[in-house]
PDB file of C-alpha atoms in Angstrom:
ATOM      1  CA  MET U   1      24.166  29.485  81.056  1.00  0.00           C
ATOM      2  CA  PRO U   2      26.870  31.291  83.050  1.00  0.00           C
ATOM      3  CA  CYS U   3      29.740  32.892  81.130  1.00  0.00           C
ATOM      4  CA  SER U   4      33.043  31.103  81.472  1.00  0.00           C
ATOM      5  CA  GLY U   5      34.871  34.416  82.004  1.00  0.00           C
ATOM      6  CA  ASN U   6      32.374  35.833  84.514  1.00  0.00           C
ATOM      7  CA  SER U   7      29.916  33.423  86.125  1.00  0.00           C
ATOM      8  CA  ASP U   8      27.822  36.382  87.365  1.00  0.00           C
ATOM      9  CA  GLU U   9      26.826  37.097  83.744  1.00  0.00           C
ATOM     10  CA  ILE U  10      24.624  35.062  81.440  1.00  0.00           C
ATOM     11  CA  CYS U  11      26.119  34.022  78.093  1.00  0.00           C
ATOM     12  CA  GLY U  12      24.691  32.482  74.982  1.00  0.00           C
ATOM     13  CA  GLY U  13      26.483  30.324  72.492  1.00  0.00           C
ATOM     14  CA  SER U  14      25.737  27.918  69.692  1.00  0.00           C
ATOM     15  CA  TYR U  15      22.087  26.931  69.883  1.00  0.00           C
ATOM     16  CA  ALA U  16      21.649  28.675  73.261  1.00  0.00           C
ATOM     17  CA  LEU U  17      19.336  31.515  74.160  1.00  0.00           C
ATOM     18  CA  SER U  18      17.894  33.125  77.250  1.00  0.00           C
ATOM     19  CA  VAL U  19      14.129  33.146  77.755  1.00  0.00           C
ATOM     20  CA  TYR U  20      12.440  35.688  80.000  1.00  0.00           C
ATOM     21  CA  SER U  21       8.869  36.049  81.163  1.00  0.00           C
ATOM     22  CA  ASN U  22       7.217  39.307  82.085  1.00  0.00           C
ATOM     23  CA  ASP U  23       3.579  39.246  83.159  1.00  0.00           C
ATOM     24  CA  PRO U  24       2.148  42.669  82.246  1.00  0.00           C
ATOM     25  CA  ASP U  25      -0.485  44.384  84.349  1.00  0.00           C
ATOM     26  CA  TYR U  26      -4.032  44.072  83.005  1.00  0.00           C
ATOM     27  CA  LEU U  27      -5.133  47.436  81.630  1.00  0.00           C
ATOM     28  CA  GLY U  28      -8.737  46.568  80.836  1.00  0.00           C
ATOM     29  CA  CYS U  29     -10.656  46.800  77.589  1.00  0.00           C
ATOM     30  CA  TRP U  30     -10.127  49.614  75.127  1.00  0.00           C
ATOM     31  CA  SER U  31     -11.457  50.738  71.802  1.00  0.00           C
ATOM     32  CA  ASP U  32      -9.636  52.272  68.889  1.00  0.00           C
ATOM     33  CA  PRO U  33     -10.513  55.982  68.824  1.00  0.00           C
ATOM     34  CA  HIS U  34      -9.498  56.328  65.184  1.00  0.00           C
ATOM     35  CA  SER U  35     -11.575  55.714  62.122  1.00  0.00           C
ATOM     36  CA  ALA U  36     -10.289  53.635  59.229  1.00  0.00           C
ATOM     37  CA  GLU U  37      -9.438  56.861  57.399  1.00  0.00           C
ATOM     38  CA  THR U  38      -7.121  58.175  60.131  1.00  0.00           C
ATOM     39  CA  ARG U  39      -5.249  55.009  61.032  1.00  0.00           C
ATOM     40  CA  LEU U  40      -1.636  54.664  60.012  1.00  0.00           C
ATOM     41  CA  PHE U  41      -2.479  51.429  58.176  1.00  0.00           C
ATOM     42  CA  PRO U  42      -6.162  51.817  57.260  1.00  0.00           C
ATOM     43  CA  ILE U  43      -6.376  48.534  55.354  1.00  0.00           C
ATOM     44  CA  LEU U  44      -6.310  44.917  56.419  1.00  0.00           C
ATOM     45  CA  ILE U  45      -3.647  42.841  54.745  1.00  0.00           C
ATOM     46  CA  ASP U  46      -4.257  39.136  55.078  1.00  0.00           C
ATOM     47  CA  THR U  47      -1.329  36.842  55.517  1.00  0.00           C
ATOM     48  CA  SER U  48      -0.746  33.557  53.785  1.00  0.00           C
ATOM     49  CA  ASP U  49       1.627  30.636  54.081  1.00  0.00           C
ATOM     50  CA  ASP U  50       3.894  32.186  51.439  1.00  0.00           C
ATOM     51  CA  MET U  51       4.087  35.634  53.112  1.00  0.00           C
ATOM     52  CA  THR U  52       7.554  37.165  53.056  1.00  0.00           C
ATOM     53  CA  THR U  53       8.812  40.648  53.855  1.00  0.00           C
ATOM     54  CA  ALA U  54       9.050  41.308  50.115  1.00  0.00           C
ATOM     55  CA  VAL U  55       5.409  40.307  49.577  1.00  0.00           C
ATOM     56  CA  SER U  56       4.363  42.428  52.565  1.00  0.00           C
ATOM     57  CA  ASP U  57       6.298  45.397  51.170  1.00  0.00           C
ATOM     58  CA  GLN U  58       4.550  44.979  47.820  1.00  0.00           C
ATOM     59  CA  HIS U  59       1.127  44.994  49.496  1.00  0.00           C
ATOM     60  CA  MET U  60       1.936  48.099  51.525  1.00  0.00           C
ATOM     61  CA  TYR U  61       3.410  49.892  48.501  1.00  0.00           C
ATOM     62  CA  ALA U  62       0.319  49.075  46.433  1.00  0.00           C
ATOM     63  CA  ALA U  63      -1.935  50.345  49.239  1.00  0.00           C
ATOM     64  CA  GLY U  64      -0.137  53.675  49.286  1.00  0.00           C
TER      65      GLY U  64
END
């Protein structure tokens, strides 16, 4: 939606947002060159319907 002060600019407002689309170039298939021991997060943490940032933090803290 155009801004009321400058119609050349896009403005938001209550319950308004801008949506953009960017089609990335296809880069092909790749494989992870790291082993589970050298990855930043070497464990898989499953999510659940009650996942929150606090629960995620607890899982990561417990994993070291």
